[in-house]
Coordinates of C-alpha atoms and ligand atoms in Angstrom, one line a residue:
X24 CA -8.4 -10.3 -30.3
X25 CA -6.2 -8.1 -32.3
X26 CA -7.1 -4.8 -33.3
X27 CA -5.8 -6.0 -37.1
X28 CA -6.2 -2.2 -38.2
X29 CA -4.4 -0.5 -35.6
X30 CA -1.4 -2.8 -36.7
X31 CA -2.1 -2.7 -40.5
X32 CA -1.3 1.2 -40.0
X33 CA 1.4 0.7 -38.1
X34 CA 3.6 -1.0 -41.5
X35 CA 6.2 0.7 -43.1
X36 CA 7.3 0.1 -46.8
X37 CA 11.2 0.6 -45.5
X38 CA 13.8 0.1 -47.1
X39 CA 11.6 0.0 -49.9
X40 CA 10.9 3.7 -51.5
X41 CA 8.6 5.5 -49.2
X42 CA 6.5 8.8 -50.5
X43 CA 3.7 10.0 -49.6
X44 CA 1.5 8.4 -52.5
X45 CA 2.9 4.8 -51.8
X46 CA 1.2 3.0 -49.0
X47 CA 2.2 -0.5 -47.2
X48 CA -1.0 -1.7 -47.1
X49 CA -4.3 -1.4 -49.8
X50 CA -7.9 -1.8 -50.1
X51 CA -6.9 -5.0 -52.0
X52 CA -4.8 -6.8 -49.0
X53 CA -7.7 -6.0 -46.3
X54 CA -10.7 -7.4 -49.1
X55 CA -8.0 -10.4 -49.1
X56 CA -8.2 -10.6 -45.1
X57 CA -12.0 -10.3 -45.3
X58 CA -13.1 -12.9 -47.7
X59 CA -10.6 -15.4 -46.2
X60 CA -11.4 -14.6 -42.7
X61 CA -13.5 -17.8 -42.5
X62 CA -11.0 -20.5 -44.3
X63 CA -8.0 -18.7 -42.1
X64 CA -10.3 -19.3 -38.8
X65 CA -11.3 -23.3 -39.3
X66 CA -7.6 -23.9 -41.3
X67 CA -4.9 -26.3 -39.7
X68 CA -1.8 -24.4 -38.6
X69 CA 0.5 -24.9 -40.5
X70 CA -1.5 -25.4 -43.7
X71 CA -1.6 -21.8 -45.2
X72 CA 0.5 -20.2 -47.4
X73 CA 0.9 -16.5 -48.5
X74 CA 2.6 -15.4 -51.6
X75 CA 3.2 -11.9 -53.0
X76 CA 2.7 -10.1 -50.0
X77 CA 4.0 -6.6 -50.6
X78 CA 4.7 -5.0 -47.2
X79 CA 3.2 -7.8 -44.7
X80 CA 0.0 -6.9 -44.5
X81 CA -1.4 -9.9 -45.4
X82 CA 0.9 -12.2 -43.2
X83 CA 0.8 -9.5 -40.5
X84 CA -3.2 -9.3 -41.2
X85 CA -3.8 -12.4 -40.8
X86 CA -1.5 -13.7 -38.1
X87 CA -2.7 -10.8 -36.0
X88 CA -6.5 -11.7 -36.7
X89 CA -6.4 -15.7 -36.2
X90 CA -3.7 -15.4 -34.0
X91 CA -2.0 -18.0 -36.4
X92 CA 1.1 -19.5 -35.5
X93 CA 3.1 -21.0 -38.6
X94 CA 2.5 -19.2 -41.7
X95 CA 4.5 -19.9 -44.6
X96 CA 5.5 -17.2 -47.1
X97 CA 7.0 -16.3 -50.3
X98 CA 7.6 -12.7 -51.8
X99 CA 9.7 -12.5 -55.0
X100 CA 10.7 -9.0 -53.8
X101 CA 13.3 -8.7 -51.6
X102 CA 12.3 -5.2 -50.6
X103 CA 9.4 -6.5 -49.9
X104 CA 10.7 -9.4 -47.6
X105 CA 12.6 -7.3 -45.6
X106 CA 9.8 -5.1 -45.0
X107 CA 7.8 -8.0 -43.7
X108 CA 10.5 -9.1 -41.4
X109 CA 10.7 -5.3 -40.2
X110 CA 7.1 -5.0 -39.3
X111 CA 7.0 -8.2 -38.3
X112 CA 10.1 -7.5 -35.8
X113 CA 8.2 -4.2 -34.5
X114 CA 5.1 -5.8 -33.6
X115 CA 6.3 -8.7 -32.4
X116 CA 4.9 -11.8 -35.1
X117 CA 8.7 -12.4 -36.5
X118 CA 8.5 -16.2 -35.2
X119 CA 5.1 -16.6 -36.6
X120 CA 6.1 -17.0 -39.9
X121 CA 8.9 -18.9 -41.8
X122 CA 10.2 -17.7 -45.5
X123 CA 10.6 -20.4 -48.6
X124 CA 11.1 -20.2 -52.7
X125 CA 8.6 -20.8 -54.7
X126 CA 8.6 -25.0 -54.5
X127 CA 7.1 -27.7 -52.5
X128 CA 8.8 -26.2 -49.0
X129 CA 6.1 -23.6 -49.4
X130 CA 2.9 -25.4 -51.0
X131 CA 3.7 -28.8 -50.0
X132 CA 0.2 -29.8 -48.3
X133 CA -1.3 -26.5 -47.9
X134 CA -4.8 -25.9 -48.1
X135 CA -5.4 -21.9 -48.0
X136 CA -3.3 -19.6 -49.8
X137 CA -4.0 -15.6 -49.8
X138 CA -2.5 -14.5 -53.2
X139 CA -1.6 -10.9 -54.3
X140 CA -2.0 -11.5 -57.8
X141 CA 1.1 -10.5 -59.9
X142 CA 1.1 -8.0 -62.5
X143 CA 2.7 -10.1 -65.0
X144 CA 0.9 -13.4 -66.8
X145 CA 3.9 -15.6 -66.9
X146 CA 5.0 -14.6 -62.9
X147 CA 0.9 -15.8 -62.1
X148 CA 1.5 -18.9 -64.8
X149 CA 4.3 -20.3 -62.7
X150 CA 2.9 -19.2 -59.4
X151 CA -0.3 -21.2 -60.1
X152 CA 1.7 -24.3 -61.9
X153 CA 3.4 -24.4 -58.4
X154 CA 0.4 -24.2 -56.1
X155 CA -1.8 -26.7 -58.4
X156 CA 1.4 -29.8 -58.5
X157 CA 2.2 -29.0 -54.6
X158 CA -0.3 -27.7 -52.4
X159 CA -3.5 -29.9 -51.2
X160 CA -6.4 -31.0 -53.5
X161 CA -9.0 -29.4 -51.4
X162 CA -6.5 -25.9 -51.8
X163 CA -8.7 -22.7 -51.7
X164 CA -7.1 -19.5 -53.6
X165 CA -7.8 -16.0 -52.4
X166 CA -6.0 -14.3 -55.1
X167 CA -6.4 -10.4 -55.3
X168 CA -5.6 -7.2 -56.4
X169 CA -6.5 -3.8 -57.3
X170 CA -9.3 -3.5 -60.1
X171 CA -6.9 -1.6 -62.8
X172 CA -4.1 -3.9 -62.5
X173 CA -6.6 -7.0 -62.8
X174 CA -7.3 -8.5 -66.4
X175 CA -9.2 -11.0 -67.9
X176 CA -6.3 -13.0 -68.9
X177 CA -5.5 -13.7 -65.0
X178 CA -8.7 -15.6 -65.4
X179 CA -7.5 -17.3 -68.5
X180 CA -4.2 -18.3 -67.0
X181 CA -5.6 -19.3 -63.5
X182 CA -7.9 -21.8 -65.6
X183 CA -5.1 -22.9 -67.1
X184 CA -4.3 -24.9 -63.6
X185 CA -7.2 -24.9 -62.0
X186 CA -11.3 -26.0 -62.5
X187 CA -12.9 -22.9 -60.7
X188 CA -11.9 -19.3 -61.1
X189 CA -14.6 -17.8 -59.6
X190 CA -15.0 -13.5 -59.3
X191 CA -16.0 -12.9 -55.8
X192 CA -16.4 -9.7 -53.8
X193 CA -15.3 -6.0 -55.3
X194 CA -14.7 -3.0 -53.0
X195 CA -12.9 0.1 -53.6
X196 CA -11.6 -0.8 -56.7
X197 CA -10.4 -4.0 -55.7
X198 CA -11.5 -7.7 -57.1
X199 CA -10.5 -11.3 -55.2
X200 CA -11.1 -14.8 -57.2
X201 CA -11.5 -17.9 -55.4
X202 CA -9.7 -20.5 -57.1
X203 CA -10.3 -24.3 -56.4
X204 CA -9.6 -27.7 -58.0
X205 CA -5.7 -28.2 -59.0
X206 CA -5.9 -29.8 -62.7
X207 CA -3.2 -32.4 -62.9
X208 CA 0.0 -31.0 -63.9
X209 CA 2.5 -32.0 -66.6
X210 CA 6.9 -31.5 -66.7
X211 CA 7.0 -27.4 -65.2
X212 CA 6.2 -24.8 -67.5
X213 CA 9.5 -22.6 -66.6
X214 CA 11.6 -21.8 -66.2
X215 CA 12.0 -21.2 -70.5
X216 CA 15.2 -21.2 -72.4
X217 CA 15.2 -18.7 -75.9
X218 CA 18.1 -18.0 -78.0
X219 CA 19.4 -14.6 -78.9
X220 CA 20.8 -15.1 -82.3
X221 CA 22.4 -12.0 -83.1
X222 CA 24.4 -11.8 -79.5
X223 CA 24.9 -15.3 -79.5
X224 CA 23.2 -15.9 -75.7
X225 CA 21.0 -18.5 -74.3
X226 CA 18.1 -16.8 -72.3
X227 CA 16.6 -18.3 -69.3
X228 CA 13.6 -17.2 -67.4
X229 CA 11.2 -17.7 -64.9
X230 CA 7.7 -16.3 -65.1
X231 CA 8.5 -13.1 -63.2
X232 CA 11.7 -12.0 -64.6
X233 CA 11.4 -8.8 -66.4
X234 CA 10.6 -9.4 -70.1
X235 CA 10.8 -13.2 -70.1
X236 CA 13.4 -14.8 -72.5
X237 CA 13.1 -12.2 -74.9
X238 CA 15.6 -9.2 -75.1
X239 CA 14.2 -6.0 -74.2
X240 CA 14.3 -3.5 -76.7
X241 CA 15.8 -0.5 -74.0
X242 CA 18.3 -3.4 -73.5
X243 CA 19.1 -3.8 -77.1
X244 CA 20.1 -0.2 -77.5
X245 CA 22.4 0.2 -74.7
X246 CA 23.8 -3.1 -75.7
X247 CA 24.6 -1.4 -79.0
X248 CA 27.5 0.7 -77.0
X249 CA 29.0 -2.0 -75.5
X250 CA 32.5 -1.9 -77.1
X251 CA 32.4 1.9 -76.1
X252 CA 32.0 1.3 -72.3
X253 CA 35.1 2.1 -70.0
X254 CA 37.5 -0.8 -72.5
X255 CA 39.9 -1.2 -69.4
X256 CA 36.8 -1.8 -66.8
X257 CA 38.2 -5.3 -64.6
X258 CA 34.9 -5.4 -62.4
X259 CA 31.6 -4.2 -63.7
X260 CA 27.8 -4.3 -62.0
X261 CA 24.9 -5.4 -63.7
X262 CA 23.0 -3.5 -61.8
X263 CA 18.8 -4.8 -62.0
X264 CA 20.0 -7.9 -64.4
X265 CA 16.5 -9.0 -64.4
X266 CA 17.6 -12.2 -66.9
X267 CA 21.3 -11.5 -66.5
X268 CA 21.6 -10.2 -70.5
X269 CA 23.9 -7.6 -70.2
X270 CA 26.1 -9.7 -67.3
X271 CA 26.6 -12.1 -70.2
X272 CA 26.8 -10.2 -73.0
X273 CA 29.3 -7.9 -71.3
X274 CA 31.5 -11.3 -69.9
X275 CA 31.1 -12.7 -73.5
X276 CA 33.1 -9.7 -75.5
X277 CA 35.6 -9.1 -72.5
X278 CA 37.2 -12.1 -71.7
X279 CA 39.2 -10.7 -68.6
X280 CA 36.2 -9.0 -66.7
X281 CA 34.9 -10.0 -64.2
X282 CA 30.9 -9.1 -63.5
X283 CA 28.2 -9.1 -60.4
X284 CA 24.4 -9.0 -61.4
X285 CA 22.6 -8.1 -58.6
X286 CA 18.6 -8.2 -58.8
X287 CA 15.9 -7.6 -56.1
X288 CA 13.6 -10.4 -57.5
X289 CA 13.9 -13.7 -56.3
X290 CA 12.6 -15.1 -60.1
X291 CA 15.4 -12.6 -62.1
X292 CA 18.4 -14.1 -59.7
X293 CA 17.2 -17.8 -60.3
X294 CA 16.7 -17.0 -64.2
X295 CA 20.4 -14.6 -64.6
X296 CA 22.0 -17.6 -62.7
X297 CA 20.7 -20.3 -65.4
X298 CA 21.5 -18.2 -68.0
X299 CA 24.7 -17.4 -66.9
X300 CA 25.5 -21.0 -66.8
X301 CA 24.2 -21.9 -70.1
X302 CA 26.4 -19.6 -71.7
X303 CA 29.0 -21.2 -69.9
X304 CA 30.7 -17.6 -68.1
X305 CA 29.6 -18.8 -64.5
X306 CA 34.1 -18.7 -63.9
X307 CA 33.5 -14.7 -64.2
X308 CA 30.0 -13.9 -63.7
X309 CA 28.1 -13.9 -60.3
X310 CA 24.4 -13.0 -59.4
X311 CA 23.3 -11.5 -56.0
X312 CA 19.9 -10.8 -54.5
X313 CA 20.3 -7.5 -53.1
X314 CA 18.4 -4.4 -52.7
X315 CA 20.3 -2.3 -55.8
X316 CA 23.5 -3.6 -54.5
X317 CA 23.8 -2.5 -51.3
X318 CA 26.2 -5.5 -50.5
X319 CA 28.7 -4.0 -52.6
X320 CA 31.6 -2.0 -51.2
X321 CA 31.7 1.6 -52.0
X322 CA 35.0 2.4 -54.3
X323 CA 34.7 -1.2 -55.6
X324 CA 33.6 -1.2 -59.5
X325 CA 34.7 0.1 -62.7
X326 CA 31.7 0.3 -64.3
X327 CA 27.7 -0.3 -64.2
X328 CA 25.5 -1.1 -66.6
X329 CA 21.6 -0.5 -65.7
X330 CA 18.3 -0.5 -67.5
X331 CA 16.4 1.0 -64.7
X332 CA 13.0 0.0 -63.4
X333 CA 10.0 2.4 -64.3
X334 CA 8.2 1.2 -61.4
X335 CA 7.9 0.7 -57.9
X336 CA 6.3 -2.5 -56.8
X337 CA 2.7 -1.7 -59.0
X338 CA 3.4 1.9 -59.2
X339 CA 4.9 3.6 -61.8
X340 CA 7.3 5.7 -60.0
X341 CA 10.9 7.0 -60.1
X342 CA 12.2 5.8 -56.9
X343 CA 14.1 2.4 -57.7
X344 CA 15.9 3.9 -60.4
X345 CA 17.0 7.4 -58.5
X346 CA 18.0 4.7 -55.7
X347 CA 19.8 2.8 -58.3
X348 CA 21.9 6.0 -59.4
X349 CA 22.5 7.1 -55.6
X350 CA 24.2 3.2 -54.9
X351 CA 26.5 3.8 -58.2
X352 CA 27.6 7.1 -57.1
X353 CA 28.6 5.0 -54.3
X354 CA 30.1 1.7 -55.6
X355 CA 32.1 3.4 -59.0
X356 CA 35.7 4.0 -58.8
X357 CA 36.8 7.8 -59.4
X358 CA 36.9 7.3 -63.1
X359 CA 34.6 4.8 -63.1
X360 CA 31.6 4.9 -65.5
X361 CA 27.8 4.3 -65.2
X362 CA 26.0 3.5 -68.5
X363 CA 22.2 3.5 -68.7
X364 CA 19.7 3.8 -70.8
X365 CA 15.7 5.5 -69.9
X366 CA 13.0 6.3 -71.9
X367 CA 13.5 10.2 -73.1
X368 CA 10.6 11.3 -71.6
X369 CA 11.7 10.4 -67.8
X370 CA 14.8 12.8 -68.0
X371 CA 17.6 11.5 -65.8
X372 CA 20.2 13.0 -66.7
X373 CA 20.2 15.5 -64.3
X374 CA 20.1 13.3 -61.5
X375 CA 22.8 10.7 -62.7
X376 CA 24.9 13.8 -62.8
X377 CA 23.9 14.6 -59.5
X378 CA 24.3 11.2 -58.1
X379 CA 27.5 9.6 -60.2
X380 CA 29.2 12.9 -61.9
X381 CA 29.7 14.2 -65.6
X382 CA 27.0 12.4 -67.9
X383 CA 27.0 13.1 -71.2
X384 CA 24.2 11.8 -73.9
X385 CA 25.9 9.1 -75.9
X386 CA 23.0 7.7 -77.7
X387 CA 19.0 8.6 -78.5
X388 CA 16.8 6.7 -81.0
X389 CA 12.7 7.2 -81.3
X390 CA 12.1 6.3 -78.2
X391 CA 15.3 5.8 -75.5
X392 CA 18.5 8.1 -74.2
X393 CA 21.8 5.9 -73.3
X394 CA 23.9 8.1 -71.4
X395 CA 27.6 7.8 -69.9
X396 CA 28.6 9.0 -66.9
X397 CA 31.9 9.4 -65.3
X398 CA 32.6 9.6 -61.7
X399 CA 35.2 12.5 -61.1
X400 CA 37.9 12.4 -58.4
X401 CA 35.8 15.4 -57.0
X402 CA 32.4 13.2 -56.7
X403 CA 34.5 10.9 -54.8
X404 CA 36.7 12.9 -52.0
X405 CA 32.4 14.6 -51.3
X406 CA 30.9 11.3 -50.5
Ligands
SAM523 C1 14.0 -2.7 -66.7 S1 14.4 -4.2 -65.8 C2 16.0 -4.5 -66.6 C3 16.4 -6.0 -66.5 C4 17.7 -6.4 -67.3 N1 18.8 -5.7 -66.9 C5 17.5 -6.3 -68.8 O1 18.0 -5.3 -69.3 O2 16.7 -7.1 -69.3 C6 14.9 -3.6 -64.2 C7 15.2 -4.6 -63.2 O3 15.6 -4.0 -62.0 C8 15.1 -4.8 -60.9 N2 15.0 -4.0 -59.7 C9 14.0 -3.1 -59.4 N3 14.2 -2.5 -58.2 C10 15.3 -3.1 -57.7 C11 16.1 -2.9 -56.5 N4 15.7 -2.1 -55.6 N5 17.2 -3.6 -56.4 C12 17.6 -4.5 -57.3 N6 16.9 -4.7 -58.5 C13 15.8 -4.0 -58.7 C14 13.8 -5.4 -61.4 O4 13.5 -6.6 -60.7 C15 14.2 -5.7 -62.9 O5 14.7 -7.0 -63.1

């Protein structure tokens, strides 16, 4: 067999942020491995199902321990998926695995799944409304995490769907539950539809998208210099659209623009594509899975718009956004401008005008900064 450890600490996070205090594997994923060990052995091929794997480690775990041969997966990251098809590549597993949305391609029949719970209750709502209407009766659930991201309303919400939620093992500060016995399911909780009032937008979102229908309150404030971003901008990024909000908002008061929305998570493209077409601007605005937007071609936009993530993955770290603001410097125009918003504490502004050019403060309430920044002929001829 496998020495499973030897290739657990051979995965790489890449080309998700890599530091020394972020790891591709935890104690979580190998308690996962542990406690399933036994359903993974006896299980069909075929029949298993893994969903939130971060780096791999639970496909790679478990493919390299059971030797299993057709694992279905689903990560809403796409960070995260390319660093499963990496590791995968290195170590020689790529064809033991094949990679679905979340649906009946991934659950349909399945009786294990290895679950890396979510952080956010709606995200686990519709990932366990998808796995109670598709996957097998008999299903087993090893869902798990790390103790101080786990809550008692992951309980609450896994009852929701299914009859058993039971706590089973804890090691180093991590928890699995064993989850059994799909409820019956009605019409499909999400994606959910809100309405914005004052901006006159429909919001759509699935249960992962960053701060469900509802309008972000960072958002609202760098939404409040909207008519004061670059008024001759043809091409703009929405850069991290999570529901597509600004994309809209920004196509909605500028009838010639034209904008990409580009988000990492599979459940923020599927919700800033719905809402884009409910607000009826899909002629102007498109949405892209992409790693910040790495697809884009350098020189190629007049202006970005970005709430920036506070986190990478589970951990709250700086990464994603300074990557964010290193891809801008990139894709702006030379007079091209970046507007963003942070809480005050975090300090960018420094490193936007490192990474795009001149920023100046536009905006600071109670709690956030908006800046502008302007990317200078100079900035451009460097890179
Ligand atoms: C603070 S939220 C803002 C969402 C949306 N723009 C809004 O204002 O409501 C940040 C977004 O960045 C996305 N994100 C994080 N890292 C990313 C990356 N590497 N590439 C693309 N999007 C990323 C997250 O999925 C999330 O939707």
């Amino acid at each position: 067999m496998t020495d499973v450890e030897e290739v657990l600490s051979r995965l790489r996070r890449y080309p998700d942020v890599e530091a020394l205090n972020l790891y591709a594997v935890d104690a979580a994923d190998r308690l996962i491995l542990d406690v399933a060990a036994e359903a993974l052995t006896t299980d069909d091929s075929g029949k298993i199902a893994i969903l939130g794997d971060a780096y791999g480690a639970l496909t790679i775990g478990a493919i390299a321990a059971h030797d299993l041969r057709e694992v279905r997966v689903h990560q809403d990251l796409l960070t995260g998926e390319l660093a499963l098809a990496n590791n995968a590549r290195a170590l020689g597993f790529a064809d033991r695995y094949t990679v679905h949305p979340l649906g009946a391609g991934l659950l349909d029949g399945v009786r294990v799944v290895l679950l890396r719970l979510p952080r956010a209750l709606a995200g686990l709502a519709e990932v366990a409304d998808a796995i109670a209407r598709y996957a097998d009766p008999e299903v087993v659930v090893f869902a798990g995490g790390r103790d101080k991201y786990l809550t008692k309303s992951m309980n609450d919400v896994l009852a929701q769907t299914f009859s058993e939620v039971r706590a089973s093992r804890g090691r180093q500060k991590s928890r699995t539950l064993l989850v059994t016995g799909p409820k019956p399911v009605g019409s499909p909780p999400f994606p959910v539809r809100d309405r914005l009032d004052d901006l006159d937008i429909d919001v759509v979102a699935h249960g992962a998208a960053f701060s469900g229908a509802r309008l972000d309150i960072g958002t609202r404030f760098l939404l409040q210099h909207l008519k004061w971003m670059k008024p001759d901008a043809r091409e703009a990024i929405d850069l991290g659209c999570g529901t597509g909000i600004l994309a809209v908002a920004l196509a909605k008061a500028r009838p010639g623009i034209r904008v990409v929305g580009t988000d990492q998570s599979a459940a923020a493209v599927a919700s800033a594509r719905a809402t884009v077409a409910v607000n009826e601007v899909a002629d102007r605005v498109t949405v892209v899975r992409d790693d910040a937007m790495s697809s884009a071609a350098a020189n190629s936009a007049d202006l970005v718009l970005c709430n920036p993530p506070f986190h990478v993955g589970a951990a709250v770290h700086t990464g994603s956004a300074i990557k964010m603001f290193a891809e801008t410097g990139r894709v702006l125009r030379p007079g091209g401008e970046l507007w963003t918003v942070f809480n005050s504490h975090l300090n960018y502004r420094g490193v936007i005008e490192r990474m795009v050019g001149h920023t100046d403060v536009i905006g600071r309430n109670r709690k956030f900064t908006v800046t502008r920044s302007v990317r200078g002929l100079h900035d451009a001829q460097q890179r």
